[in-house]
CSV table of C-alpha atoms and ligand atoms in Angstrom, one decimal:
chain,number,residue,atom,x,y,z
A,111,UNK,CA,176.6,111.2,10.2
A,112,UNK,CA,175.0,110.3,13.5
A,113,UNK,CA,171.9,108.7,11.9
A,114,UNK,CA,171.0,106.3,9.2
A,115,UNK,CA,169.0,107.7,6.2
A,116,UNK,CA,167.0,104.6,5.5
A,117,UNK,CA,163.8,105.8,7.2
A,118,UNK,CA,163.4,108.4,4.5
A,119,UNK,CA,163.6,105.8,1.7
A,120,UNK,CA,160.5,103.9,0.5
A,121,UNK,CA,158.3,104.8,3.5
A,122,UNK,CA,155.2,106.9,3.9
A,123,UNK,CA,156.0,110.3,5.4
A,124,UNK,CA,154.4,109.6,8.8
A,125,UNK,CA,156.2,106.4,9.2
A,126,UNK,CA,159.5,108.1,8.3
A,127,UNK,CA,158.8,110.8,10.8
A,128,UNK,CA,158.2,108.3,13.7
A,129,UNK,CA,161.3,106.4,12.8
A,130,UNK,CA,163.4,109.5,12.8
A,131,UNK,CA,162.2,110.7,16.2
A,132,UNK,CA,163.0,107.4,17.7
A,133,UNK,CA,166.5,107.3,16.2
A,134,UNK,CA,167.5,110.9,17.0
A,135,UNK,CA,166.3,111.3,20.6
A,136,UNK,CA,165.2,107.9,21.7
A,137,UNK,CA,161.6,108.9,21.9
A,138,UNK,CA,159.6,112.0,21.3
A,139,UNK,CA,161.0,114.3,23.9
A,140,UNK,CA,159.2,114.7,27.3
A,141,UNK,CA,157.9,118.2,27.7
A,142,UNK,CA,159.9,118.9,30.9
A,143,UNK,CA,163.1,118.1,28.9
A,144,UNK,CA,162.4,120.6,26.2
A,145,UNK,CA,164.9,123.3,27.0
A,146,UNK,CA,168.1,125.1,26.2
A,147,UNK,CA,171.2,124.1,27.9
A,148,UNK,CA,174.2,126.4,27.8
A,149,UNK,CA,177.3,124.1,27.6
A,150,UNK,CA,180.2,126.5,27.3
A,151,UNK,CA,180.9,130.2,26.9
A,152,UNK,CA,184.0,131.4,25.2
A,153,UNK,CA,186.5,133.5,27.3
A,154,UNK,CA,187.6,135.8,24.4
A,155,UNK,CA,184.2,136.7,23.2
A,156,UNK,CA,180.5,136.2,23.8
A,157,UNK,CA,180.4,133.0,21.7
A,158,UNK,CA,178.6,130.1,23.3
A,159,UNK,CA,177.8,126.4,22.7
A,160,UNK,CA,174.4,125.2,23.6
A,161,UNK,CA,171.9,122.4,23.1
A,162,UNK,CA,168.3,123.1,22.3
A,163,UNK,CA,165.9,120.2,22.9
A,164,UNK,CA,162.7,120.4,20.7
A,165,UNK,CA,159.8,118.0,20.2
A,166,UNK,CA,161.5,116.6,17.1
A,167,UNK,CA,165.0,116.3,18.4
A,168,UNK,CA,168.1,118.1,19.6
A,169,UNK,CA,169.7,121.1,18.0
A,170,UNK,CA,173.4,121.9,18.8
A,171,UNK,CA,174.1,125.6,18.7
A,172,UNK,CA,175.4,127.8,17.2
A,173,UNK,CA,173.4,126.4,14.3
A,174,UNK,CA,172.7,127.4,10.7
A,175,UNK,CA,169.1,126.7,9.7
A,176,UNK,CA,168.5,126.2,6.0
A,177,UNK,CA,165.5,128.1,4.6
A,178,UNK,CA,162.6,126.0,3.2
A,179,UNK,CA,160.2,128.9,2.7
A,180,UNK,CA,157.8,127.0,0.5
A,181,UNK,CA,158.3,123.7,2.3
A,182,UNK,CA,161.5,122.8,0.4
A,183,UNK,CA,165.1,123.9,0.8
A,184,UNK,CA,165.6,124.9,-2.8
A,185,UNK,CA,167.1,122.2,-5.0
A,186,UNK,CA,168.1,120.0,-2.0
A,187,UNK,CA,166.2,117.0,-0.8
A,188,UNK,CA,165.7,115.9,2.9
A,189,UNK,CA,168.1,113.0,2.6
A,190,UNK,CA,170.9,115.3,1.3
A,191,UNK,CA,170.2,117.8,4.0
A,192,UNK,CA,170.5,115.1,6.7
A,193,UNK,CA,173.7,113.8,5.1
A,194,UNK,CA,175.3,117.2,5.2
A,195,UNK,CA,174.4,117.6,8.9
A,196,UNK,CA,171.3,119.9,8.7
A,197,UNK,CA,169.7,119.8,12.2
A,198,UNK,CA,166.7,122.1,11.7
A,199,UNK,CA,165.1,123.9,8.7
A,200,UNK,CA,162.7,126.8,8.3
A,201,UNK,CA,159.2,127.0,6.9
A,202,UNK,CA,157.1,130.1,6.3
A,203,UNK,CA,153.6,130.9,7.6
A,204,UNK,CA,152.8,133.5,4.9
A,205,UNK,CA,153.8,131.4,1.9
A,206,UNK,CA,152.5,128.0,3.1
A,207,UNK,CA,149.2,129.5,4.2
A,208,UNK,CA,148.7,130.9,0.6
A,209,UNK,CA,150.0,127.8,-1.2
A,210,UNK,CA,149.2,124.9,-0.7
A,211,UNK,CA,146.9,126.3,2.0
A,212,UNK,CA,146.3,124.9,5.5
A,213,UNK,CA,143.5,122.5,4.5
A,214,UNK,CA,146.1,120.5,2.5
A,215,UNK,CA,148.8,120.6,5.2
A,216,UNK,CA,146.2,119.7,7.9
A,217,UNK,CA,145.1,116.7,5.8
A,218,UNK,CA,148.7,115.6,5.4
A,219,UNK,CA,149.1,115.6,9.2
A,220,UNK,CA,151.2,118.8,9.6
A,221,UNK,CA,154.3,120.2,8.0
A,222,UNK,CA,156.8,117.6,9.1
A,223,UNK,CA,154.7,114.8,7.5
A,224,UNK,CA,153.8,116.9,4.4
A,225,UNK,CA,157.4,117.6,3.5
A,226,UNK,CA,158.8,114.4,5.0
A,227,UNK,CA,161.2,116.2,7.3
A,228,UNK,CA,161.1,114.5,10.6
A,229,UNK,CA,163.7,116.7,12.4
A,230,UNK,CA,163.0,120.1,14.0
A,231,UNK,CA,161.3,122.9,12.0
A,232,UNK,CA,161.1,126.6,12.9
A,233,UNK,CA,158.4,128.6,11.3
A,234,UNK,CA,158.5,132.3,10.6
A,235,UNK,CA,155.3,134.1,11.5
A,236,UNK,CA,154.7,135.8,8.2
A,237,UNK,CA,155.2,139.3,9.6
A,238,UNK,CA,158.3,139.9,7.5
A,239,UNK,CA,156.5,138.9,4.3
A,240,UNK,CA,153.4,140.9,5.0
A,241,UNK,CA,155.5,144.0,5.5
A,242,UNK,CA,158.0,143.4,2.7
A,243,UNK,CA,156.2,141.4,0.0
A,244,UNK,CA,152.4,142.0,0.2
A,245,UNK,CA,150.6,145.3,-0.6
A,246,UNK,CA,149.3,146.5,2.8
A,247,UNK,CA,145.8,147.8,2.8
A,248,UNK,CA,145.4,148.6,6.5
A,249,UNK,CA,147.4,148.1,9.7
A,250,UNK,CA,144.8,147.4,12.4
A,251,UNK,CA,145.0,146.9,16.1
A,252,UNK,CA,145.1,143.1,15.9
A,253,UNK,CA,146.9,142.5,12.6
A,254,UNK,CA,147.3,143.6,9.0
A,255,UNK,CA,144.9,143.6,6.1
A,256,UNK,CA,146.9,143.0,2.9
A,257,UNK,CA,146.6,141.8,-0.7
A,258,UNK,CA,148.3,138.5,-1.6
A,259,UNK,CA,151.5,139.1,-3.7
A,260,UNK,CA,150.2,136.3,-6.0
A,261,UNK,CA,146.7,137.0,-7.0
A,262,UNK,CA,145.8,140.2,-5.1
A,263,UNK,CA,143.2,138.5,-3.0
A,264,UNK,CA,142.4,140.3,0.3
A,265,UNK,CA,143.9,138.5,3.4
A,266,UNK,CA,144.4,139.2,7.1
A,267,UNK,CA,147.2,138.1,9.3
A,268,UNK,CA,147.7,139.1,12.9
A,269,UNK,CA,149.1,137.5,16.1
A,270,UNK,CA,146.1,135.2,16.5
A,271,UNK,CA,146.1,134.0,12.9
A,272,UNK,CA,149.9,133.6,12.7
A,273,UNK,CA,150.0,131.5,15.8
A,274,UNK,CA,147.0,129.5,14.7
A,275,UNK,CA,148.6,128.7,11.4
A,276,UNK,CA,151.9,127.7,13.1
A,277,UNK,CA,150.0,125.6,15.5
A,278,UNK,CA,148.5,123.7,12.6
A,279,UNK,CA,151.8,123.5,10.8
A,280,UNK,CA,153.1,121.8,14.0
A,281,UNK,CA,156.5,123.4,13.9
A,282,UNK,CA,158.9,122.9,16.8
A,283,UNK,CA,159.5,126.6,17.2
A,284,UNK,CA,156.9,129.2,16.3
A,285,UNK,CA,157.9,132.9,15.9
A,286,UNK,CA,155.6,135.7,17.1
A,287,UNK,CA,154.0,138.0,14.6
A,288,UNK,CA,155.9,141.2,14.5
A,289,UNK,CA,156.2,144.5,12.6
A,290,UNK,CA,159.5,144.4,10.7
A,291,UNK,CA,160.0,148.0,9.4
A,292,UNK,CA,162.4,148.7,6.5
A,293,UNK,CA,165.9,150.0,7.1
A,294,UNK,CA,164.8,153.5,5.7
A,295,UNK,CA,162.2,154.0,8.5
A,296,UNK,CA,161.9,157.3,10.3
A,297,UNK,CA,162.3,157.3,14.1
A,298,UNK,CA,158.6,157.8,14.4
A,299,UNK,CA,157.9,154.7,12.2
A,300,UNK,CA,160.5,152.7,14.2
A,301,UNK,CA,158.7,153.6,17.5
A,302,UNK,CA,155.3,152.6,16.1
A,303,UNK,CA,156.7,149.3,14.9
A,304,UNK,CA,158.3,148.6,18.3
A,305,UNK,CA,155.0,149.4,20.1
A,306,UNK,CA,153.0,147.2,17.7
A,307,UNK,CA,155.6,144.4,18.0
A,308,UNK,CA,155.4,144.4,21.8
A,309,UNK,CA,151.6,144.5,21.8
A,310,UNK,CA,151.4,141.7,19.3
A,311,UNK,CA,154.0,139.6,21.2
A,312,UNK,CA,151.7,139.7,24.2
A,313,UNK,CA,148.8,138.5,22.1
A,314,UNK,CA,150.9,135.7,20.6
A,315,UNK,CA,152.0,134.6,24.0
A,316,UNK,CA,148.3,133.9,24.9
A,317,UNK,CA,147.5,131.8,21.9
A,318,UNK,CA,147.3,128.0,22.1
A,319,UNK,CA,150.2,126.0,20.6
A,320,UNK,CA,150.9,122.6,19.1
A,321,UNK,CA,152.1,120.0,21.6
A,322,UNK,CA,155.7,120.8,22.6
A,323,UNK,CA,155.8,123.8,20.4
A,324,UNK,CA,158.1,126.6,21.6
A,325,UNK,CA,157.5,130.3,20.9
A,326,UNK,CA,160.2,132.9,20.3
A,327,UNK,CA,159.8,136.6,20.7
A,328,UNK,CA,161.3,139.0,18.1
A,329,UNK,CA,163.0,142.2,19.2
A,330,UNK,CA,162.8,145.1,16.8
A,331,UNK,CA,164.0,148.7,17.2
A,332,UNK,CA,166.2,149.3,14.1
A,333,UNK,CA,169.4,151.0,15.0
A,334,UNK,CA,168.0,152.9,18.0
A,335,UNK,CA,169.6,151.6,21.2
A,336,UNK,CA,166.8,152.9,23.4
A,337,UNK,CA,164.1,151.1,21.3
A,338,UNK,CA,166.2,147.9,21.1
A,339,UNK,CA,166.5,147.9,24.9
A,340,UNK,CA,162.9,148.7,25.5
A,341,UNK,CA,161.6,146.0,23.1
A,342,UNK,CA,164.0,143.3,24.3
A,343,UNK,CA,163.1,143.9,28.0
A,344,UNK,CA,159.4,143.9,27.2
A,345,UNK,CA,159.7,140.5,25.4
A,346,UNK,CA,161.9,139.0,28.2
A,347,UNK,CA,159.2,139.9,30.7
A,348,UNK,CA,156.8,137.7,28.7
A,349,UNK,CA,159.2,134.7,29.2
A,350,UNK,CA,159.4,133.3,25.7
A,351,UNK,CA,161.4,130.1,25.0
A,352,UNK,CA,163.9,132.1,23.0
A,353,UNK,CA,164.5,135.5,21.5
A,354,UNK,CA,165.1,136.6,17.9
A,355,UNK,CA,166.8,139.8,16.8
A,356,UNK,CA,164.7,141.1,14.0
A,357,UNK,CA,164.9,144.1,11.8
A,358,UNK,CA,168.3,143.0,10.5
A,359,UNK,CA,169.0,141.9,7.0
A,360,UNK,CA,166.5,144.6,5.8
A,361,UNK,CA,169.0,146.3,3.5
A,362,UNK,CA,171.2,147.9,6.2
A,363,UNK,CA,175.0,148.0,5.8
A,364,UNK,CA,177.0,145.4,7.8
A,365,UNK,CA,178.2,147.7,10.6
A,366,UNK,CA,174.6,148.8,11.4
A,367,UNK,CA,173.6,145.1,11.4
A,368,UNK,CA,176.4,144.3,13.9
A,369,UNK,CA,175.4,147.3,16.0
A,370,UNK,CA,171.7,146.3,16.1
A,371,UNK,CA,172.8,142.8,17.5
A,372,UNK,CA,175.2,144.4,20.0
A,373,UNK,CA,172.4,146.8,21.2
A,374,UNK,CA,170.0,143.9,21.8
A,375,UNK,CA,172.1,141.0,23.1
A,376,UNK,CA,172.9,142.4,26.5
A,377,UNK,CA,169.2,142.5,27.4
A,378,UNK,CA,168.6,138.8,26.5
A,379,UNK,CA,168.8,136.1,29.1
A,380,UNK,CA,171.9,133.8,28.9
A,381,UNK,CA,169.8,130.7,29.5
A,382,UNK,CA,167.6,131.1,26.4
A,383,UNK,CA,168.7,130.8,22.7
A,384,UNK,CA,169.2,133.9,20.6
A,385,UNK,CA,168.4,134.0,16.9
A,386,UNK,CA,169.6,136.6,14.4
A,387,UNK,CA,167.0,136.5,11.6
A,388,UNK,CA,167.9,136.3,7.9
A,389,UNK,CA,171.7,136.5,8.4
A,390,UNK,CA,174.3,136.4,6.8
A,391,UNK,CA,177.6,135.5,5.0
A,392,UNK,CA,179.9,132.8,6.6
A,393,UNK,CA,182.2,135.6,7.9
A,394,UNK,CA,179.3,137.5,9.4
A,395,UNK,CA,178.0,134.3,11.0
A,396,UNK,CA,181.3,133.8,12.8
A,397,UNK,CA,181.3,137.4,14.0
A,398,UNK,CA,177.7,137.2,15.1
A,399,UNK,CA,178.4,134.0,17.0
A,400,UNK,CA,181.2,135.9,18.7
A,401,UNK,CA,178.5,138.4,19.8
A,402,UNK,CA,176.5,135.7,21.5
A,403,UNK,CA,174.1,134.6,18.7
A,404,UNK,CA,173.1,130.9,18.7
A,405,UNK,CA,170.8,130.6,15.6
A,406,UNK,CA,171.0,131.8,12.1
A,407,UNK,CA,168.9,131.4,8.9
A,408,UNK,CA,169.8,132.7,5.5
A,409,UNK,CA,168.7,132.2,1.9
A,410,UNK,CA,172.2,133.1,0.6
A,411,UNK,CA,173.6,129.5,0.2
A,412,UNK,CA,170.9,128.4,-2.2
A,413,UNK,CA,170.0,131.8,-3.7
A,414,UNK,CA,173.6,132.6,-4.9
A,415,UNK,CA,174.0,129.0,-6.0
A,416,UNK,CA,171.4,129.7,-8.6
A,417,UNK,CA,173.6,132.6,-9.9
A,418,UNK,CA,176.6,130.3,-10.1
A,419,UNK,CA,178.3,131.6,-6.9
A,420,UNK,CA,180.0,129.4,-4.4
A,421,UNK,CA,181.0,130.3,-0.8
A,422,UNK,CA,184.6,129.3,0.2
A,423,UNK,CA,186.9,130.1,3.1
A,424,UNK,CA,188.3,132.8,0.9
A,425,UNK,CA,185.0,134.4,0.2
A,426,UNK,CA,182.4,133.9,-2.5
A,427,UNK,CA,183.5,133.0,-6.0
A,428,UNK,CA,181.7,132.9,-9.3
A,429,UNK,CA,182.2,129.5,-10.9
A,430,UNK,CA,181.0,130.6,-14.4
A,431,UNK,CA,183.9,132.7,-15.7
A,432,UNK,CA,186.3,131.3,-18.3
A,433,UNK,CA,189.1,131.1,-15.7
A,434,UNK,CA,187.6,127.8,-14.5
A,435,UNK,CA,187.1,126.3,-17.9
A,436,UNK,CA,189.9,123.7,-17.4
A,437,UNK,CA,190.1,123.9,-13.6
A,438,UNK,CA,189.9,120.3,-12.5
A,439,UNK,CA,190.1,121.0,-8.7
A,440,UNK,CA,186.9,120.8,-6.6
A,441,UNK,CA,185.2,124.0,-5.6
A,442,UNK,CA,187.1,123.9,-2.3
A,443,UNK,CA,190.0,121.5,-1.6
A,444,UNK,CA,189.2,120.3,1.9
A,445,UNK,CA,185.4,120.5,1.6
A,446,UNK,CA,183.6,117.2,2.4
A,447,UNK,CA,180.4,117.9,0.5
A,448,UNK,CA,179.1,115.6,-2.2
A,449,UNK,CA,179.9,118.2,-5.0
A,450,UNK,CA,183.5,118.6,-3.9
A,451,UNK,CA,184.0,114.9,-3.4
A,452,UNK,CA,182.7,114.1,-6.9
A,453,UNK,CA,183.0,117.0,-9.3
A,454,UNK,CA,185.4,119.6,-10.6
A,455,UNK,CA,185.0,123.3,-11.1
A,456,UNK,CA,185.4,122.8,-14.8
A,457,UNK,CA,182.5,120.3,-14.9
A,458,UNK,CA,180.3,122.5,-12.7
A,459,UNK,CA,181.1,125.5,-14.8
A,460,UNK,CA,180.1,123.6,-17.9
A,461,UNK,CA,176.8,122.5,-16.3
A,462,UNK,CA,176.0,126.1,-15.4
A,463,UNK,CA,177.0,127.3,-18.8
A,464,UNK,CA,174.6,125.0,-20.6
A,465,UNK,CA,171.9,125.4,-18.1
A,466,UNK,CA,171.9,121.9,-16.6
A,467,UNK,CA,170.0,121.7,-13.3
A,468,UNK,CA,172.7,119.5,-11.7
A,469,UNK,CA,175.1,122.5,-11.7
A,470,UNK,CA,172.9,124.7,-9.5
A,471,UNK,CA,171.9,121.8,-7.4
A,472,UNK,CA,175.6,120.9,-6.7
A,473,UNK,CA,176.4,124.6,-5.9
A,474,UNK,CA,173.4,124.6,-3.5
A,475,UNK,CA,174.7,121.4,-1.8
A,476,UNK,CA,178.3,122.8,-1.5
A,477,UNK,CA,177.1,126.2,-0.1
A,478,UNK,CA,174.7,124.7,2.4
A,479,UNK,CA,177.3,122.2,3.7
A,480,UNK,CA,179.8,125.1,3.9
A,481,UNK,CA,177.5,127.1,6.2
A,482,UNK,CA,176.7,124.1,8.3
A,483,UNK,CA,180.4,123.1,8.6
A,484,UNK,CA,181.4,126.6,9.7
A,485,UNK,CA,178.9,126.3,12.6
A,486,UNK,CA,180.3,122.9,13.4
A,487,UNK,CA,183.8,124.4,13.6
A,488,UNK,CA,182.6,127.3,15.7
A,489,UNK,CA,181.1,124.9,18.2
A,490,UNK,CA,184.3,122.8,18.3
A,491,UNK,CA,186.5,125.9,18.7
A,492,UNK,CA,184.4,127.2,21.6
A,493,UNK,CA,184.5,123.8,23.3
A,494,UNK,CA,188.3,123.5,22.8
A,495,UNK,CA,188.9,127.1,24.0
A,496,UNK,CA,190.4,128.0,20.6
A,497,UNK,CA,187.5,130.2,19.3
A,498,UNK,CA,189.6,133.5,19.5
A,499,UNK,CA,192.2,132.0,17.1
A,500,UNK,CA,189.6,130.4,14.9
A,501,UNK,CA,187.7,133.8,14.6
A,502,UNK,CA,190.9,135.7,13.8
A,503,UNK,CA,192.0,133.2,11.1
A,504,UNK,CA,188.5,133.0,9.6
A,505,UNK,CA,188.3,136.8,9.2
A,506,UNK,CA,191.9,137.0,7.8
A,507,UNK,CA,191.2,134.4,5.1
A,508,UNK,CA,187.7,135.6,4.1
A,509,UNK,CA,187.6,138.3,1.5
A,510,UNK,CA,184.2,140.1,1.8
A,511,UNK,CA,182.3,141.3,-1.2
A,512,UNK,CA,182.9,144.8,-2.6
A,513,UNK,CA,179.5,145.9,-1.2
A,514,UNK,CA,180.5,144.8,2.4
A,515,UNK,CA,183.9,146.5,2.1
A,516,UNK,CA,182.4,149.8,0.9
A,517,UNK,CA,179.9,149.8,3.8
A,518,UNK,CA,182.7,149.2,6.3
A,519,UNK,CA,184.8,152.0,4.8
A,520,UNK,CA,181.8,154.4,4.8
A,521,UNK,CA,181.1,153.8,8.5
A,522,UNK,CA,184.9,154.1,9.4
A,523,UNK,CA,184.9,157.6,7.8
A,524,UNK,CA,182.0,158.9,9.8
B,200,ZN,ZN1,182.0,121.5,-1.2
C-alpha cells in the first residue's frame, strides 16, 4: 500500500485527516491543480486511464467507489478500506441529512472528520432516494416535497438544498440534484424528468460550494437516444467538472443499461471524468470501462456479502451451501484480501451458518477488494496495451447470474 495507516490510529479525527492529506498529496491540493488528466486511451476500445485530483487527494481511474450511504461502508472500517486500496468512498445527502442531521456533521467539522475518512468523498445529491425511497407529496419547480421514509415527516429537497447540504458535508465531489425516473417510465415521464434534470442542473451550478469541491452533472433520458443526447449536451454546456450517467441500475436489464451508457458517452467531453451511477457486477464494470466510463459505485460487494455471496473471477458464489463444509481453500486462490489470506471457505461458511458477524465482515472485505483489484487490473492493462486481451479473458471466465443471462437472451431474440 502506498501509505501508512498509523494516522488513523489513536488520533482525533481532524488530526488524522490533516496527516493523511499531507501523506497522500504532499499538501492540500492547490485549486489550479484540481483536474482530470487523461493518461492513456485503449486502442481496442474506449477504455481510458486517468487521474482525478481532488481537494483530499488523487484518484486513479477507472475507479470503484465503495458506498458509505450512512457514513460507513457497511461492516468495513476506514483502516481496512485503505489497506485494500480504496481511493474514494460515497456518502449520501438524503440519508445523512435525516440522520444524524447537518447540525451534528457541522459540529464535527464536516463529513471527512465525522467519519474519520481523510481521503476523497463523493456525495450523491439525494435525488435518487427522494424519487425511489420517499413518498413524494409534490414535485415543484425548485424541488420535491416528500415524506421521510423513516418517520413520515414532511421534508423538501431541491437543487439549492442538495448543494447546500453537500457544501456543509464538504465532499470532494458534489452531485447535482436530478430527477431519476424508474425503468418503467412512459416516454412522457422520461421527457419531463429530463427537462427537470436540466433545469435543476442549471440551478445547482449557481450554488456556492465548499472550498475545492467539484460538481458533476447527471445525464438522464432512460433508453431514449434523443433524450440522452439532449440531456448530455445541455449539461456539457454548463461546464461541470465531470459527468455522470444516471437512470441506470433502476431495474433495467443489462443490455438496456449498456445501451444507455453507449447513447450518452459520445456526447461527453474526453477531458472530463465519466461516472456510471450504481453499477454493477465485476464483469459489467470491465465492459463499462471498455465503453469509456471512469468511475463506478455499487452496493453489491457489501450487500451480497450479507447474504453469504462472494464475487470471484468465475462469477458470484454462495459460500453457505454444504459443498463448502470441508473446503479448506480460500474464497479465491490468488486473492490478496485479508479474508483469503487468513481464512478458508469451510470456516467462513461455518461463521455464516451460526450467524457470526465475522463471516459477513470477511465476505464484505473480500468482495470489496475484488472490485477494487479488478479496476487496478483494468488500469494496468490499458497502460500496457493489453486491455483487449484482458477484457476477452475476463468475460470468458466470468459466469453471469441467471438473471443477467436471461435478460441477454431476451434481447437477442427481439
Ligand atoms: Zn479475497
